[in-house]
CSV table of C-alpha atoms and ligand atoms in Angstrom, one decimal:
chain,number,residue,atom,x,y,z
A,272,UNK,CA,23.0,22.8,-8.9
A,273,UNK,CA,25.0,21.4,-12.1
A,274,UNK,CA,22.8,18.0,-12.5
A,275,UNK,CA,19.6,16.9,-11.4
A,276,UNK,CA,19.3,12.8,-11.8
A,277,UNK,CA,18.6,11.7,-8.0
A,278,UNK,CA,16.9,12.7,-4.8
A,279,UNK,CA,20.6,13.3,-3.7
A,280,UNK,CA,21.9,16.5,-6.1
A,281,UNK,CA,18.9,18.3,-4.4
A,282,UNK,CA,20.2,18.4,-0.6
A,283,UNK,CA,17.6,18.0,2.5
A,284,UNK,CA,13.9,16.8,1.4
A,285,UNK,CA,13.0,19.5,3.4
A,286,UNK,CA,14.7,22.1,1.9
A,287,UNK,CA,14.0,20.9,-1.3
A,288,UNK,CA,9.9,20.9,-0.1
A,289,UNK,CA,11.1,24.6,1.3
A,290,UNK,CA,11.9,25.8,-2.3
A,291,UNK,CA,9.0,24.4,-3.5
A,292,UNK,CA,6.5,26.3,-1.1
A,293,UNK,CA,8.4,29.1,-2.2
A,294,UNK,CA,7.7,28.4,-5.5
A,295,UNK,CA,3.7,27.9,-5.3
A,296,UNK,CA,3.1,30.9,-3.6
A,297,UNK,CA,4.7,32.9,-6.2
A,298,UNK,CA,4.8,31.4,-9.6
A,299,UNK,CA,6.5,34.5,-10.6
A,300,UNK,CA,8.5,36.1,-8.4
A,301,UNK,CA,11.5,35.4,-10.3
A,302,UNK,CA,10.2,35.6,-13.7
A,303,UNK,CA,13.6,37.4,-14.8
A,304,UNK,CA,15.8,35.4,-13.5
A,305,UNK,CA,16.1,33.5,-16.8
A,306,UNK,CA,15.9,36.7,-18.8
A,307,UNK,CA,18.6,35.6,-22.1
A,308,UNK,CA,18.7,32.0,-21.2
A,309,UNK,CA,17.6,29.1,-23.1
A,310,UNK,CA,16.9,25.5,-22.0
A,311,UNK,CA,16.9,22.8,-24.6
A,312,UNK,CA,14.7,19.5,-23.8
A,313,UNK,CA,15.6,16.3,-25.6
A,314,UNK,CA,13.1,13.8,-25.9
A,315,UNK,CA,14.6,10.6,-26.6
A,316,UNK,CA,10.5,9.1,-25.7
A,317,UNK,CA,7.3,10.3,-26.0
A,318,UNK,CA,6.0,12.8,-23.1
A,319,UNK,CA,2.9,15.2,-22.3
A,320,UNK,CA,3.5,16.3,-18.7
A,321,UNK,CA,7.5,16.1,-18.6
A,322,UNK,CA,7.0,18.5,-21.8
A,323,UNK,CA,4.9,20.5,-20.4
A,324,UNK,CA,4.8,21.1,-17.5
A,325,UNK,CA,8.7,21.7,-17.7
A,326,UNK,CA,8.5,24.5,-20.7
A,327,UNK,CA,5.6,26.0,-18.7
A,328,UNK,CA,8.4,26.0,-15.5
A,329,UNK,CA,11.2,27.6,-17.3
A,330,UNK,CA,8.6,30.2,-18.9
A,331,UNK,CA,7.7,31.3,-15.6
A,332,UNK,CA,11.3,31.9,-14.5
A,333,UNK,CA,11.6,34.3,-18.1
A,334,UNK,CA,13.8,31.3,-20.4
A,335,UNK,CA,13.9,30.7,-23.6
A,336,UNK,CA,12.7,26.8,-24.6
A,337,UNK,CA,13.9,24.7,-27.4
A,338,UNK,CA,12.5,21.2,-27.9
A,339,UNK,CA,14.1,18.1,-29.5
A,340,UNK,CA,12.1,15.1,-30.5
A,341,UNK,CA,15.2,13.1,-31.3
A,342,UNK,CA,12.9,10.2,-32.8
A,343,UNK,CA,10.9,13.2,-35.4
A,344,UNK,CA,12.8,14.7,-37.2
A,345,UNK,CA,16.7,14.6,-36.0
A,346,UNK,CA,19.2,12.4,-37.3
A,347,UNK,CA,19.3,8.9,-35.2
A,348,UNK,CA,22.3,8.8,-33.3
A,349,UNK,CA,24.5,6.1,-32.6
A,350,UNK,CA,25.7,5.8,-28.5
A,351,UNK,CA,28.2,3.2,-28.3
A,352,UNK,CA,31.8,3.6,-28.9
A,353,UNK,CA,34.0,2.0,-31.6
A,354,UNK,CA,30.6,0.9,-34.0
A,355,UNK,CA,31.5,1.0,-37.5
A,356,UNK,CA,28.6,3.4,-38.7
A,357,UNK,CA,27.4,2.0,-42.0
A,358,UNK,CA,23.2,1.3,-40.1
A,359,UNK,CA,20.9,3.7,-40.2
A,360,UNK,CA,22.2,6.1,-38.2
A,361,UNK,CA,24.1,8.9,-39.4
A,362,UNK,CA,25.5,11.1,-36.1
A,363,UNK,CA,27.2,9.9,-33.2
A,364,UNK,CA,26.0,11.1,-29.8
A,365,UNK,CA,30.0,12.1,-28.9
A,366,UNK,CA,29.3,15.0,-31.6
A,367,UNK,CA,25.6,15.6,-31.3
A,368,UNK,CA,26.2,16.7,-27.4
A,369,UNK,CA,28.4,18.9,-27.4
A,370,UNK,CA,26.9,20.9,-30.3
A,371,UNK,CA,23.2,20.6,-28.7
A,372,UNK,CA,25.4,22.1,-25.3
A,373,UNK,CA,26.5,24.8,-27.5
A,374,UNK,CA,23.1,25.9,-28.1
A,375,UNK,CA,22.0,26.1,-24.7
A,376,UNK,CA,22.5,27.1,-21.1
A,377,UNK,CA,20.8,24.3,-19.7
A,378,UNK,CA,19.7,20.6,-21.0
A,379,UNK,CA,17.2,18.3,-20.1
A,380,UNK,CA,17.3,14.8,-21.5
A,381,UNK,CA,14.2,12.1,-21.2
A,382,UNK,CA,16.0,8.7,-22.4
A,383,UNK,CA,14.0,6.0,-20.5
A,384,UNK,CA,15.8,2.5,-20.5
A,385,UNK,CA,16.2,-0.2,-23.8
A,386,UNK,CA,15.1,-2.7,-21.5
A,387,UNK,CA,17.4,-5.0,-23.3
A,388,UNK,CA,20.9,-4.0,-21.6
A,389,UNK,CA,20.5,-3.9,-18.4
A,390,UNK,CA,24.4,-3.0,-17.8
A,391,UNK,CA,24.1,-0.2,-19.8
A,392,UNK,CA,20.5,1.0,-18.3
A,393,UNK,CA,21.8,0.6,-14.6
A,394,UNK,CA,24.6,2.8,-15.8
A,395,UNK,CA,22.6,5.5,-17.1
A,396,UNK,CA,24.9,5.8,-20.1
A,397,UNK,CA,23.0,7.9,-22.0
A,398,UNK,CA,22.4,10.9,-19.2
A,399,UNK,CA,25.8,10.4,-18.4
A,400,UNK,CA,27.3,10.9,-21.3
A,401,UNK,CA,25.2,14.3,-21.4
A,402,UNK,CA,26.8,15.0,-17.8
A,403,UNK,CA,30.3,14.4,-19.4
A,404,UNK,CA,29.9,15.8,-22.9
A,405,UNK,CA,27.7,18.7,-23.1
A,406,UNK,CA,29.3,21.3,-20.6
A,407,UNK,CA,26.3,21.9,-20.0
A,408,UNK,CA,24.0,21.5,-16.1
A,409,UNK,CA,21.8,18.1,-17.1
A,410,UNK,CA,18.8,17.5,-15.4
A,411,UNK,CA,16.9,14.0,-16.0
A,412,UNK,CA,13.4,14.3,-17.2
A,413,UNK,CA,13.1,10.3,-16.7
A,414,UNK,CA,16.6,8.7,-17.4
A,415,UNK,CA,16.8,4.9,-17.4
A,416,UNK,CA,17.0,4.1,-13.5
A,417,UNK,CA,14.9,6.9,-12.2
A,418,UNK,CA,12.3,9.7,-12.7
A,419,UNK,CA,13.6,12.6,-10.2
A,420,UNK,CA,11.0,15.2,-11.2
A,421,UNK,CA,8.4,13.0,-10.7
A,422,UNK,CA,9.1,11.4,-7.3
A,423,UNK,CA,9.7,15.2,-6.4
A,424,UNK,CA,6.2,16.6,-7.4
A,425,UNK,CA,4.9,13.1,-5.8
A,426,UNK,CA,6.8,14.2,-2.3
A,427,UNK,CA,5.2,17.7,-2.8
A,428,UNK,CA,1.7,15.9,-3.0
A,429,UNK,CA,1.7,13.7,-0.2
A,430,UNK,CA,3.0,16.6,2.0
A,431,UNK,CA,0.3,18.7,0.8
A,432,UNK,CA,-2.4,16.1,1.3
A,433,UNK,CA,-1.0,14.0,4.3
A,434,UNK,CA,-3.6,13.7,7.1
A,435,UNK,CA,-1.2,12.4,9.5
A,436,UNK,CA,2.4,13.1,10.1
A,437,UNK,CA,4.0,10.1,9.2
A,438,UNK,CA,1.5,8.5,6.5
A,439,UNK,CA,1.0,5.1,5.4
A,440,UNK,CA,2.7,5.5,1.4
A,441,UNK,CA,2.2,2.2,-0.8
A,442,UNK,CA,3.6,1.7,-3.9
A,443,UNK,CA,1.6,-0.9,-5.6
A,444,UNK,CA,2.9,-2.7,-8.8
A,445,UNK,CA,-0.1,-3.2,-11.3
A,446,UNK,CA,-1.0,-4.6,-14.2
A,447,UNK,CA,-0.2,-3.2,-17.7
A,448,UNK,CA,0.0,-4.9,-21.4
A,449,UNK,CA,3.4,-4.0,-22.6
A,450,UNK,CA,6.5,-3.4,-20.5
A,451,UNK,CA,8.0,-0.5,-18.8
A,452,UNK,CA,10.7,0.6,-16.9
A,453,UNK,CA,11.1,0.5,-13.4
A,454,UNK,CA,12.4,4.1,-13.5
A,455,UNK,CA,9.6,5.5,-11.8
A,456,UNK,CA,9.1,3.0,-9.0
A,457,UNK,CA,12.8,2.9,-8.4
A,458,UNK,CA,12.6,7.0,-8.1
A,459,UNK,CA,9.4,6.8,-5.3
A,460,UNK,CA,11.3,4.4,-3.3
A,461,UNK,CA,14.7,6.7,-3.6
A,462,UNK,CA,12.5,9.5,-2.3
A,463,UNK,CA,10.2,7.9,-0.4
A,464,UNK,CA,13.1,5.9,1.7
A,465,UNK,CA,14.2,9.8,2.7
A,466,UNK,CA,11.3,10.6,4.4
A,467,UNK,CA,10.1,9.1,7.9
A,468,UNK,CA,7.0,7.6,6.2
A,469,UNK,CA,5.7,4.3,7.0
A,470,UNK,CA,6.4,3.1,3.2
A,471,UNK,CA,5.8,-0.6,2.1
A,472,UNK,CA,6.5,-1.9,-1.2
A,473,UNK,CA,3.8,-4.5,-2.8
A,474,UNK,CA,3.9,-6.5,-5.8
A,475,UNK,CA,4.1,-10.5,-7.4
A,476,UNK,CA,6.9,-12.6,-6.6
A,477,UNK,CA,9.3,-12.1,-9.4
A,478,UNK,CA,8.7,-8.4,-9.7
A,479,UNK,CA,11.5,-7.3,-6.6
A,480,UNK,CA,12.8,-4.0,-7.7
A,481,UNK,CA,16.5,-3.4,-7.2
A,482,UNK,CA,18.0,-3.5,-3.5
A,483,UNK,CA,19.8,-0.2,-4.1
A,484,UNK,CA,16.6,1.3,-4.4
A,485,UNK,CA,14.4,-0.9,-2.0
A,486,UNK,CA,16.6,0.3,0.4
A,487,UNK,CA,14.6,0.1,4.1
A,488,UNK,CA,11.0,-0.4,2.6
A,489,UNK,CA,8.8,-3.5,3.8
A,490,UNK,CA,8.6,-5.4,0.9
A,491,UNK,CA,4.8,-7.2,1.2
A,492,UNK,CA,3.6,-9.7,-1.4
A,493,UNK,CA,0.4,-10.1,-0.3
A,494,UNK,CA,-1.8,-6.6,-1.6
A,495,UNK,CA,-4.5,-7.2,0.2
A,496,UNK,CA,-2.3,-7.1,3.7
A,497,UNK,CA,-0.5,-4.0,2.3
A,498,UNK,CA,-3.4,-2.0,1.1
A,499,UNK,CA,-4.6,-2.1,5.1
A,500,UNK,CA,-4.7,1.8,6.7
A,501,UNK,CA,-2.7,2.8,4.2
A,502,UNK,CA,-3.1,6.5,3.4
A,503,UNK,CA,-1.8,7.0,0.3
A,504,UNK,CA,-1.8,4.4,-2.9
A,505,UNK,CA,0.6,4.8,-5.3
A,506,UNK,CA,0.2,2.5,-8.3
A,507,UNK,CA,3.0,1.8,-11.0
A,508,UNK,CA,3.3,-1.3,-13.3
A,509,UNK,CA,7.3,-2.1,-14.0
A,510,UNK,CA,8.8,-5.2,-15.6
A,511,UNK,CA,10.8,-7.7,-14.1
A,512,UNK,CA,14.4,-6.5,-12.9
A,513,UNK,CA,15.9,-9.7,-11.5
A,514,UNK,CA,17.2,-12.7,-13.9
A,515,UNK,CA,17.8,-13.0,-17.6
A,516,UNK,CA,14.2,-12.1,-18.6
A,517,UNK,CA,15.2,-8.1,-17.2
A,518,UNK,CA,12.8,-5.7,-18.9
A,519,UNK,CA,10.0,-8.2,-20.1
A,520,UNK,CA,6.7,-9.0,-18.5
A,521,UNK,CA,6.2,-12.3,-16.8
A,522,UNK,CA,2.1,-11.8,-17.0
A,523,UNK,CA,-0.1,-9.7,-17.3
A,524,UNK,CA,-2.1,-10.4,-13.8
A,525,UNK,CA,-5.4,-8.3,-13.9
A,526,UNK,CA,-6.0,-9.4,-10.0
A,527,UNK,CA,-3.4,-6.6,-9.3
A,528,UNK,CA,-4.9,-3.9,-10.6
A,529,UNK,CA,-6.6,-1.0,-8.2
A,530,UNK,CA,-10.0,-1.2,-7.6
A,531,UNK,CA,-12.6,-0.2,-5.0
A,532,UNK,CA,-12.7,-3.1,-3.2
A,533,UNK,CA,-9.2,-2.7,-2.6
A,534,UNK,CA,-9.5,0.8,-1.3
A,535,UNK,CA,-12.0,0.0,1.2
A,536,UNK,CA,-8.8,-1.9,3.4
A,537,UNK,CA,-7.1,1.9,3.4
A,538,UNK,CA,-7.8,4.1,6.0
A,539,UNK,CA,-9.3,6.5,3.1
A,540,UNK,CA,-6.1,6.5,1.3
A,541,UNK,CA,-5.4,8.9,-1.8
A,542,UNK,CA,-4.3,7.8,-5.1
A,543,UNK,CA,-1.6,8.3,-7.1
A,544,UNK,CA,-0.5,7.6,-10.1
A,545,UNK,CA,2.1,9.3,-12.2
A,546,UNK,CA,0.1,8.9,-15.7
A,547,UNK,CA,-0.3,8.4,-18.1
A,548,UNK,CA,-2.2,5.3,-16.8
A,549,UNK,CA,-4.3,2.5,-18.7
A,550,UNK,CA,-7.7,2.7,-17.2
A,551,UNK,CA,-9.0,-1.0,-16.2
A,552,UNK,CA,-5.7,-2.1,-16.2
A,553,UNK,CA,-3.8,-0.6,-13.7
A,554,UNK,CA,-7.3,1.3,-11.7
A,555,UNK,CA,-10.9,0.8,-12.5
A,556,UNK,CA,-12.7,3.6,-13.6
A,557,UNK,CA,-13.9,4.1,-10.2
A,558,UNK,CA,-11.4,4.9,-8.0
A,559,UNK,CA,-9.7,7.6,-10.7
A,560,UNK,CA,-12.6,9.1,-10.7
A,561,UNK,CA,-13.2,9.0,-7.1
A,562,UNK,CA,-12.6,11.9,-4.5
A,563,UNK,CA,-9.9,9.6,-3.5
A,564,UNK,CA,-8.0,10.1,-6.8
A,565,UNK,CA,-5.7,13.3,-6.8
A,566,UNK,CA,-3.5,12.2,-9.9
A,567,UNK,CA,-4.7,15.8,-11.6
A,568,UNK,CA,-3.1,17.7,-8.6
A,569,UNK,CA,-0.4,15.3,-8.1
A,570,UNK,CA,0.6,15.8,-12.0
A,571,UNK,CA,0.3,20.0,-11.5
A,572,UNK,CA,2.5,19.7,-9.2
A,573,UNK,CA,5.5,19.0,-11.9
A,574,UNK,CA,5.6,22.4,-12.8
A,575,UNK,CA,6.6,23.3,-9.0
A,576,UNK,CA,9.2,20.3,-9.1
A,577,UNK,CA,10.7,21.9,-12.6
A,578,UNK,CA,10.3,25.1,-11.5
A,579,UNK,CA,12.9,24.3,-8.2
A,580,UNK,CA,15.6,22.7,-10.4
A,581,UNK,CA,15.4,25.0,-13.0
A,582,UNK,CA,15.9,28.3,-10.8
A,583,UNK,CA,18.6,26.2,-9.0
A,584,UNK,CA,20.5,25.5,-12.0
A,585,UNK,CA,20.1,29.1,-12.9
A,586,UNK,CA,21.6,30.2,-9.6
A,587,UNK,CA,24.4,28.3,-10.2
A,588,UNK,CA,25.4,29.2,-14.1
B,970,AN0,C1,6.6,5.5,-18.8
B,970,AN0,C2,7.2,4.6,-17.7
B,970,AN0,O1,6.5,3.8,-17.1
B,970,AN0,O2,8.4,4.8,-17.4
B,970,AN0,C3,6.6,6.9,-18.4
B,970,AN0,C4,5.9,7.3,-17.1
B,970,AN0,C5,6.1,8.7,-16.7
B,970,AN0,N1,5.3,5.0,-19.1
B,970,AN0,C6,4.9,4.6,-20.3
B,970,AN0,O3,5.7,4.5,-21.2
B,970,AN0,C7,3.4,4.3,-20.4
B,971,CP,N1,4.5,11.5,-15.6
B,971,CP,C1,5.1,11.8,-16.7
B,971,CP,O1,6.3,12.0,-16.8
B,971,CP,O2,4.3,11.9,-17.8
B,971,CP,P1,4.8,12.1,-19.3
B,971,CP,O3,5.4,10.8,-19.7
B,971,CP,O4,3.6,12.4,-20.1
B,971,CP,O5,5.8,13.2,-19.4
C-alpha cells in the first residue's frame, strides 16, 4: 500500500477487519518487520491518540519513530504556489517535503482543514502535495476531508461489539463551542456506507454533510426518531459545509447533545465517540460513564488500525 487517505486504498472491509484480527491476536508477531526503518509523523495540529497510539503501532512492528510538531519548533511553511515570501514564514512546503521524505521510509501527515477555503480543503492540498512531493508512502493521520485511521478502528469496534448482524449505527451531530471539521463524520459515513449496516445520519437542518460522503445513508433530522433501536451512537460535532458560512458554527444548540434520556429510545445502544470530547456538551457525564460508553476500547483500537497500514506499507517498500 503506497497511501492510506480513504476507506478505498485499503481493499475489501473485510479483508481489511481480517488484518486486523490478525493483528490483535499477535501484537508482535512481526515485530521485525520494520527492523532499520523509520516513520516520520507530521503534526500540522494538536493530537494524543493519533500520536500515540501510531508510535506505539510502528514500535510493535520494530520502526524507528520521528515526530514533527510543525507548529513548535519547525519553521512555518508557506503551501501555495507563486506567494512572494516576505510573511512570516520562512520555508516553502515544495522544499520542506521532499527533504522530510529523505529522512524517512514512511510519512504520516495530520493537517486537518483551514475551514476558511473550502476549495482547497475538499482538495486535500496539503496530503496531496505529500503524495506528490515526498517519494515517500503517505498515510493520513486526519487530513482535511477525512480521518481514515479513525473510522477504521471505529469499524473494528462495532464488529467487535455488534449484537446483531447488521446493527443499527447513528452518527449523531452534537453540540460543541468552537468549530471543527467535518473530517471525521465525513470518514464514518465513507466506512460506514461500505458495510451492510442499517446507518442513518442525524443532525439540524443546515448541518448536511457533503453528498459524496452521505452517499446511501438516511439522512433523519428529527434525533429523537433516529436514536429509536439504534445499537450503536456515534456522536461528532462538525460545522456547517453547505453555503458561504462553510467551516463556522450556526449555533451552539445544547438540545443536541447525548444524554440519557436519549439513550433510553436505543435498543441498548453503545457509544462512541472519537475523543477527545467536551463533557456536557456533546454527552452528559452520564452516559460516558455508563456501561454503555465504549469510547476507551473504541480509542485502543487505533493502535490495531495503525498497526494494519503500517505493516502494509512496509510490505510494499
Ligand atoms: C478534531 C476534529 O473534530 O476533527 C480531531 C478529532 C479527532 N477535534 C478537535 O479539534 C476537538
Ligand atoms: N481521535 C483522535 O484522532 O484523537 P487525537 O486528536 O487525540 O489524535
Amino acid at each position: 500500500m503506497k497511501k492510506f487517505t480513504c476507506v478505498h486504498d485499503i481493499g475489501s472491509l473485510e479483508r481489511a477487519l481480517n488484518l486486523a484480527r490478525e493483528v490483535k491476536k499477535d501484537f508482535f508477531a512481526h515485530s521485525h518487520l520494520g527492523d532499520n526503518k523509520t516513520l516520520l509523523m507530521i503534526f500540522f495540529n494538536s493530537s494524543l491518540r493519533t500520536r500515540l497510539s501510531t508510535q506505539k503501532a510502528a514500535m510493535n512492528l520494530g520502526m524507528n519513530v520521528i515526530v514533527l510538531d510543525i507548529n513548535q519548533g519547525a519553521w512555518k511553511l508557506e503551501s501555495e504556489r507563486g506567494v512572494i515570501m516576505d510573511g512570516d514564514k520562512p520555508e516553502h512546503i515544495f522544499e520542506a517535503i521532499p527533504v522530510m521524505g529523505s529522512y524517512c521510509d514512511i510519512i504520516g501527515v495530520r493537517a486537518f482543514a483551514s475551514l476558511t477555503n473550502k476549495v482547497a480543503d475538499y482538495n486535500e492540498t496539503i496530503i496531496n502535495q505529500f503524495i506528490k512531493y515526498s517519494g515517500k508512502p503517505v498515510f493520513s493521520m486526519e487530513a482535511a476531508t477525512r480521518h481514515p485511521l479513525q473510522s477504521f478502528a471505529d469499524f473494528i469496534t462495532i464488529e467487535e461489539f455488534k449484537t446483531v448482524a447488521k446493527p443499527k449505527v447513528v452518527l449523531t451531530w452534537a453540540p460543541h463551542p468552537k468549530a471543527l471539521p467535518q473530517a471525521v463524520a465525513n470518514s464514518f459515513a465513507e466506512w460506514m456506507n461500505q458495510t451492510d449496516y442499517d446507518f442513518v445520519i442525524t443532525h439540524p437542518k443546515g448541518y448536511e454533510l457533503s453528498q459524496d460522503f452521505v452517499g446511501k445513508a438516511k439522512v433523519e433530522y428529527d434525533q429523537s426518531r433516529a436514536f429509536e433501536g439504534a445499537d450503536f451512537i456515534y456522536a461528532k460535532n462538525w460545522s456547517l459545509f453547505n453555503g458561504p458560512a462553510y467551516g463556522t458554527v450556526k449555533c451552539v444548540n445544547r438540545s443536541w447533545m447525548v444524554d440519557e434520556k436519549k439513550m433510553q429510545l436505543t435498543n441498548s445502544a453503545k457509544f462512541m465517540h472519537c475523543l477527545p470530547v467536551r463533557r456536557n456538551m456533546i454527552v452528559t457525564d452520564g452516559v460516558i460513564e455508563s456501561s454503555a460508553s465504549i469510547v476507551v476500547p473504541q480509542a485502543a483500537n487505533r493502535v490495531v488500525s495503525a498497526q494494519v497500514v503500517l505493516k502494509e506499507m512496509l510490505l510494499s517498500l
